Short mmCIF file of C-alpha atoms and ligand atoms in Angstrom, two decimals:
data_model
loop_
_atom_site.label_atom_id
_atom_site.label_comp_id
_atom_site.label_asym_id
_atom_site.label_seq_id
_atom_site.Cartn_x
_atom_site.Cartn_y
_atom_site.Cartn_z
CA UNK E 10 -68.22 -83.41 2.05
CA UNK E 11 -70.68 -85.63 3.89
CA UNK E 12 -71.70 -84.98 7.49
CA UNK E 13 -72.23 -88.21 9.40
CA UNK E 14 -70.48 -89.98 6.54
CA UNK E 15 -68.97 -92.97 8.33
CA UNK E 16 -72.11 -95.02 8.88
CA UNK E 17 -75.69 -95.60 7.74
CA UNK E 18 -77.02 -93.45 4.93
CA UNK E 19 -73.96 -91.18 5.03
CA UNK E 20 -71.67 -94.15 4.40
CA UNK E 21 -73.91 -95.32 1.56
CA UNK E 22 -73.54 -91.85 0.05
CA UNK E 23 -69.76 -91.89 0.62
CA UNK E 24 -69.41 -95.24 -1.14
CA UNK E 25 -71.38 -94.08 -4.18
CA UNK E 26 -69.53 -90.76 -4.42
CA UNK E 27 -66.15 -92.50 -4.06
CA UNK E 28 -67.13 -94.90 -6.86
CA UNK E 29 -68.07 -91.86 -8.98
CA UNK E 30 -64.53 -90.50 -8.51
CA UNK E 31 -65.01 -87.88 -5.79
CA UNK E 32 -62.45 -87.11 -3.11
CA UNK E 33 -64.25 -87.09 0.23
CA UNK E 34 -64.41 -85.28 3.53
CA UNK E 35 -66.41 -87.20 6.11
CA UNK E 36 -67.44 -85.88 9.50
CA UNK E 37 -68.79 -87.84 12.43
CA UNK E 38 -68.98 -88.09 16.18
CA UNK E 39 -66.45 -90.93 16.56
CA UNK E 40 -62.67 -90.42 16.71
CA UNK E 41 -60.72 -91.47 13.60
CA UNK E 42 -59.30 -94.67 15.20
CA UNK E 43 -62.84 -96.08 15.44
CA UNK E 44 -63.64 -95.57 11.78
CA UNK E 45 -60.25 -96.44 10.30
CA UNK E 46 -61.49 -99.63 8.56
CA UNK E 47 -64.19 -97.65 6.79
CA UNK E 48 -61.73 -94.97 5.74
CA UNK E 49 -59.36 -97.64 4.40
CA UNK E 50 -62.18 -99.20 2.40
CA UNK E 51 -63.11 -95.84 0.86
CA UNK E 52 -59.46 -94.96 0.13
CA UNK E 53 -59.07 -98.26 -1.72
CA UNK E 54 -61.30 -96.82 -4.47
CA UNK E 55 -58.47 -94.43 -5.29
CA UNK E 56 -59.66 -91.08 -3.99
CA UNK E 57 -58.48 -89.04 -1.00
CA UNK E 58 -60.52 -89.21 2.19
CA UNK E 59 -60.29 -86.66 5.01
CA UNK E 60 -62.08 -87.50 8.28
CA UNK E 61 -62.90 -85.09 11.10
CA UNK E 62 -64.90 -85.67 14.25
CA UNK E 63 -66.88 -83.16 16.24
CA UNK E 64 -70.40 -81.95 16.83
CA UNK E 65 -72.48 -80.59 13.96
CA UNK E 66 -74.63 -78.76 16.50
CA UNK E 67 -71.71 -76.40 17.20
CA UNK E 68 -71.27 -73.65 14.66
CA UNK E 69 -67.51 -73.51 15.33
CA UNK E 70 -67.16 -77.19 14.35
CA UNK E 71 -69.11 -76.58 11.14
CA UNK E 72 -66.82 -73.70 10.19
CA UNK E 73 -63.65 -75.61 11.12
CA UNK E 74 -64.67 -78.63 9.00
CA UNK E 75 -65.21 -76.43 5.94
CA UNK E 76 -61.95 -74.55 6.52
CA UNK E 77 -59.92 -77.77 6.84
CA UNK E 78 -61.59 -79.26 3.77
CA UNK E 79 -60.67 -76.23 1.69
CA UNK E 80 -57.12 -76.27 3.12
CA UNK E 81 -56.73 -79.87 1.94
CA UNK E 82 -58.59 -79.89 -1.37
CA UNK E 83 -58.53 -76.21 -2.37
CA UNK E 84 -62.31 -76.10 -2.91
CA UNK E 85 -65.65 -77.60 -1.92
CA UNK E 86 -67.82 -78.92 -4.74
CA UNK E 87 -70.61 -80.68 -2.86
CA UNK E 88 -71.95 -80.62 0.70
CA UNK E 89 -74.28 -83.43 1.78
CA UNK E 90 -76.07 -82.46 5.01
CA UNK E 91 -76.74 -85.97 6.27
CA UNK E 92 -75.97 -85.90 10.03
CA UNK E 93 -79.18 -86.20 11.97
CA UNK E 94 -80.71 -87.79 15.02
CA UNK E 95 -84.06 -89.16 16.11
CA UNK E 96 -85.32 -88.51 19.65
CA UNK E 97 -83.70 -90.81 22.22
CA UNK E 98 -87.18 -92.03 23.08
CA UNK E 99 -90.35 -91.88 21.08
CA UNK E 100 -93.05 -90.24 23.21
CA UNK E 101 -96.49 -88.84 22.51
CA UNK E 102 -96.40 -85.13 21.72
CA UNK E 103 -98.26 -84.39 24.93
CA UNK E 104 -95.20 -85.80 26.72
CA UNK E 105 -92.42 -84.28 24.54
CA UNK E 106 -89.75 -82.73 26.73
CA UNK E 107 -87.91 -79.48 26.22
CA UNK E 108 -84.58 -81.34 26.42
CA UNK E 109 -85.53 -83.73 23.62
CA UNK E 110 -86.83 -80.97 21.37
CA UNK E 111 -83.68 -78.88 21.94
CA UNK E 112 -81.39 -81.85 21.28
CA UNK E 113 -83.06 -82.87 18.01
CA UNK E 114 -83.31 -79.29 16.76
CA UNK E 115 -79.66 -78.56 17.63
CA UNK E 116 -78.42 -81.34 15.35
CA UNK E 117 -81.05 -81.52 12.61
CA UNK E 118 -81.92 -77.83 12.23
CA UNK E 119 -79.06 -75.76 13.63
CA UNK E 120 -76.41 -78.17 12.38
CA UNK E 121 -77.82 -78.26 8.85
CA UNK E 122 -78.22 -74.49 8.80
CA UNK E 123 -74.71 -73.57 9.91
CA UNK E 124 -73.07 -76.25 7.76
CA UNK E 125 -74.95 -74.80 4.78
CA UNK E 126 -74.01 -71.25 5.73
CA UNK E 127 -70.31 -72.07 6.12
CA UNK E 128 -70.29 -74.06 2.85
CA UNK E 129 -72.18 -71.29 1.07
CA UNK E 130 -69.48 -68.69 1.80
CA UNK E 131 -66.91 -70.96 0.18
CA UNK E 132 -69.13 -71.94 -2.77
CA UNK E 133 -70.11 -68.33 -3.47
CA UNK E 134 -66.41 -67.42 -3.58
CA UNK E 135 -65.89 -70.25 -6.12
CA UNK E 136 -68.95 -69.19 -8.14
CA UNK E 137 -70.35 -72.73 -8.00
CA UNK E 138 -71.32 -75.54 -5.68
CA UNK E 139 -74.05 -78.01 -4.78
CA UNK E 140 -75.73 -78.51 -1.39
CA UNK E 141 -77.85 -81.62 -0.81
CA UNK E 142 -80.00 -81.91 2.31
CA UNK E 143 -81.07 -85.31 3.59
CA UNK E 144 -84.43 -84.65 5.22
CA UNK E 145 -87.09 -87.36 5.57
CA UNK E 146 -90.62 -88.33 4.62
CA UNK E 147 -91.25 -87.10 8.16
CA UNK E 148 -91.00 -83.56 6.77
CA UNK E 149 -94.61 -84.05 5.71
CA UNK E 150 -95.83 -87.33 7.25
CA UNK E 151 -97.20 -87.07 10.79
CA UNK E 152 -95.80 -89.23 13.60
CA UNK E 153 -97.25 -87.73 16.79
CA UNK E 154 -94.90 -89.94 18.81
CA UNK E 155 -91.82 -88.02 17.57
CA UNK E 156 -92.98 -84.50 16.81
CA UNK E 157 -89.54 -82.95 17.39
CA UNK E 158 -88.12 -85.12 14.56
CA UNK E 159 -90.97 -84.35 12.12
CA UNK E 160 -90.78 -80.60 12.83
CA UNK E 161 -87.00 -80.59 12.44
CA UNK E 162 -87.24 -82.26 9.04
CA UNK E 163 -89.98 -79.85 7.93
CA UNK E 164 -87.54 -77.06 8.87
CA UNK E 165 -84.89 -78.67 6.66
CA UNK E 166 -87.44 -78.50 3.83
CA UNK E 167 -87.74 -74.73 4.24
CA UNK E 168 -83.96 -74.49 4.50
CA UNK E 169 -83.72 -76.09 1.06
CA UNK E 170 -86.06 -73.43 -0.32
CA UNK E 171 -84.29 -70.56 1.43
CA UNK E 172 -80.74 -71.50 0.46
CA UNK E 173 -81.81 -72.39 -3.10
CA UNK E 174 -83.41 -68.98 -3.51
CA UNK E 175 -80.59 -67.00 -1.92
CA UNK E 176 -77.73 -68.80 -3.69
CA UNK E 177 -79.10 -69.37 -7.22
CA UNK E 178 -77.59 -66.16 -8.58
CA UNK E 179 -74.22 -67.15 -7.09
CA UNK E 180 -74.08 -70.40 -9.05
CA UNK E 181 -74.89 -72.63 -6.06
CA UNK E 182 -77.73 -75.14 -6.41
CA UNK E 183 -79.54 -76.72 -3.48
CA UNK E 184 -81.47 -80.00 -3.46
CA UNK E 185 -83.25 -82.16 -0.92
CA UNK E 186 -83.64 -85.92 -0.69
CA UNK E 187 -86.47 -87.30 1.43
CA UNK E 188 -85.69 -90.89 2.39
CA UNK E 189 -88.45 -93.26 3.44
CA UNK E 190 -87.66 -96.25 5.61
CA UNK E 191 -83.98 -97.05 5.23
CA UNK E 192 -82.20 -99.95 6.92
CA UNK E 193 -79.60 -98.34 9.24
CA UNK E 194 -78.76 -98.14 12.96
CA UNK E 195 -81.44 -95.46 13.27
CA UNK E 196 -84.21 -97.89 12.33
CA UNK E 197 -82.92 -100.98 14.18
CA UNK E 198 -85.32 -100.38 17.08
CA UNK E 199 -88.38 -100.21 14.83
CA UNK E 200 -87.56 -103.11 12.50
CA UNK E 201 -90.65 -105.12 13.45
CA UNK E 202 -92.98 -102.16 12.99
CA UNK E 203 -91.67 -101.40 9.51
CA UNK E 204 -91.59 -105.10 8.55
CA UNK E 205 -95.31 -105.19 9.42
CA UNK E 206 -96.01 -102.10 7.29
CA UNK E 207 -94.14 -103.68 4.39
CA UNK E 208 -96.09 -106.93 4.75
CA UNK E 209 -99.33 -104.90 4.73
CA UNK E 210 -98.36 -103.39 1.38
CA UNK E 211 -97.92 -99.79 2.64
CA UNK E 212 -94.86 -99.34 0.40
CA UNK E 213 -95.52 -99.63 -3.36
CA UNK E 214 -91.91 -100.76 -3.86
CA UNK E 215 -92.15 -103.52 -1.26
CA UNK E 216 -88.70 -103.62 0.32
CA UNK E 217 -86.60 -101.71 2.84
CA UNK E 218 -84.64 -98.82 1.39
CA UNK E 219 -80.87 -99.16 1.51
CA UNK E 220 -78.21 -96.48 2.10
CA UNK E 221 -77.02 -97.00 -1.47
CA UNK E 222 -80.48 -95.99 -2.75
CA UNK E 223 -79.88 -92.55 -1.24
CA UNK E 224 -76.27 -92.59 -2.49
CA UNK E 225 -77.40 -93.06 -6.08
CA UNK E 226 -79.75 -90.07 -5.88
CA UNK E 227 -76.95 -87.96 -4.37
CA UNK E 228 -74.60 -88.90 -7.22
CA UNK E 229 -77.19 -87.72 -9.76
CA UNK E 230 -77.34 -84.29 -8.11
CA UNK E 231 -73.63 -84.12 -7.31
CA UNK E 232 -72.51 -84.89 -10.86
CA UNK E 233 -74.60 -82.02 -12.21
CA UNK E 234 -77.46 -83.96 -13.82
CA UNK E 235 -79.89 -81.14 -12.93
CA UNK E 236 -78.20 -77.93 -14.12
CA UNK E 237 -81.44 -75.95 -14.56
CA UNK E 238 -83.11 -77.06 -11.30
CA UNK E 239 -82.69 -75.84 -7.75
CA UNK E 240 -84.76 -76.20 -4.59
CA UNK E 241 -85.96 -79.58 -5.89
CA UNK E 242 -87.09 -82.34 -3.56
CA UNK E 243 -86.68 -85.99 -4.57
CA UNK E 244 -88.36 -88.68 -2.53
CA UNK E 245 -86.41 -91.91 -2.18
CA UNK E 246 -89.14 -93.75 -0.31
CA UNK E 247 -90.31 -96.67 -2.46
CA UNK E 248 -93.37 -94.63 -3.46
CA UNK E 249 -94.56 -94.34 0.16
CA UNK E 250 -95.88 -90.82 -0.48
CA UNK E 251 -98.36 -91.98 -3.15
CA UNK E 252 -101.97 -91.77 -2.05
CA UNK E 253 -104.22 -94.66 -2.87
CA UNK E 254 -107.95 -95.07 -3.24
P1 NAI L 308 -77.47 -93.10 11.75
O1 NAI L 308 -77.88 -92.92 13.16
O2 NAI L 308 -77.01 -94.44 11.31
O3 NAI L 308 -76.36 -92.03 11.35
C1 NAI L 308 -76.44 -90.70 11.73
C2 NAI L 308 -75.13 -90.03 11.42
O4 NAI L 308 -75.20 -88.68 11.90
C3 NAI L 308 -73.93 -90.69 12.10
O5 NAI L 308 -72.89 -90.80 11.18
C4 NAI L 308 -73.56 -89.72 13.20
O6 NAI L 308 -72.16 -89.67 13.43
C5 NAI L 308 -74.04 -88.39 12.65
N1 NAI L 308 -74.37 -87.48 13.75
C6 NAI L 308 -75.37 -87.59 14.64
N2 NAI L 308 -75.31 -86.60 15.54
C7 NAI L 308 -74.22 -85.84 15.21
C8 NAI L 308 -73.63 -84.68 15.75
N3 NAI L 308 -74.13 -84.08 16.84
N4 NAI L 308 -72.51 -84.18 15.16
C9 NAI L 308 -72.00 -84.78 14.07
N5 NAI L 308 -72.53 -85.88 13.50
C10 NAI L 308 -73.62 -86.40 14.06
O7 NAI L 308 -78.74 -92.62 10.92
P2 NAI L 308 -79.11 -92.76 9.37
O8 NAI L 308 -80.29 -93.62 9.30
O9 NAI L 308 -77.94 -93.08 8.56
O10 NAI L 308 -79.61 -91.26 9.09
C11 NAI L 308 -78.87 -90.33 8.31
C12 NAI L 308 -79.81 -89.18 7.98
O11 NAI L 308 -80.92 -89.67 7.23
C13 NAI L 308 -80.40 -88.48 9.19
O12 NAI L 308 -80.48 -87.09 8.95
C14 NAI L 308 -81.78 -89.09 9.30
O13 NAI L 308 -82.69 -88.22 9.95
C15 NAI L 308 -82.12 -89.28 7.84
N6 NAI L 308 -83.16 -90.26 7.58
C16 NAI L 308 -83.02 -91.58 7.94
C17 NAI L 308 -84.03 -92.49 7.65
C18 NAI L 308 -83.93 -93.95 7.98
O14 NAI L 308 -84.93 -94.66 7.79
N7 NAI L 308 -82.81 -94.47 8.44
C19 NAI L 308 -85.26 -92.06 6.99
C20 NAI L 308 -85.32 -90.67 6.67
C21 NAI L 308 -84.30 -89.82 6.96
#
């Protein structure tokens, strides 16, 4: 199950998981008619694909998505908490509004928390499961012009720790992927800025990240390649986190 799975990073994850033989549940904000082409493409790989739209910031939607997934497939093996938003406008932290902070936290923090909680009940009852949180390098890198985003992603980092700790004895493992700069709709508005950073050599692997780069890391976790690890964070950021002298 991938939240926000019909575009951007979520779609990159869906494509990789479909190729690895997973049946999929995708959630998103758009009605099914608008994503039908994408669903057809994913179904052509042979697996089943269930799509549901709603709002991840509402706990009742989170619960309903899990319930319907289990009704259809009988179980839930993997949850990828991918749905997330940036602030509508970047603004210096001295200008951050209450509305913007509430909006970003509702999706990125509350949504990730209650999706994980709803999935955890199901996975605990199965005695196994894997939760993968898509956070961001912004969990630890400062951008004072979007503090609500950075703080929300830092909160997702603690969520990884909390759920990993609480669920380890129940057979559920929890991982986190921290993407760097990935080419999606979210980064369209800052293309020039990131192109400049790339040209300046800020990224050791000197190219934009692609949704499939995240998808490949998800497949490694989802297929059980780390059976004796939980609470782990993997950066998929072209080495952006490396410090240089
Ligand atoms: P995107 O804007 O292309 O996709 C976001 C997805 O989240 C969409 O599928 C959308 O339907 C879903 N979504 C947003 N609000 C929702 C809501 N209220 N209810 C249900 N679904 C909702 O963004 P992108 O780039 O694919 O980002 C995916 C995740 O990766 C986000 O959590 C983002 O913070 C994170 N990320 C992205 C980076 C990038 O450079 N693009 C870098 C680091 C992290």
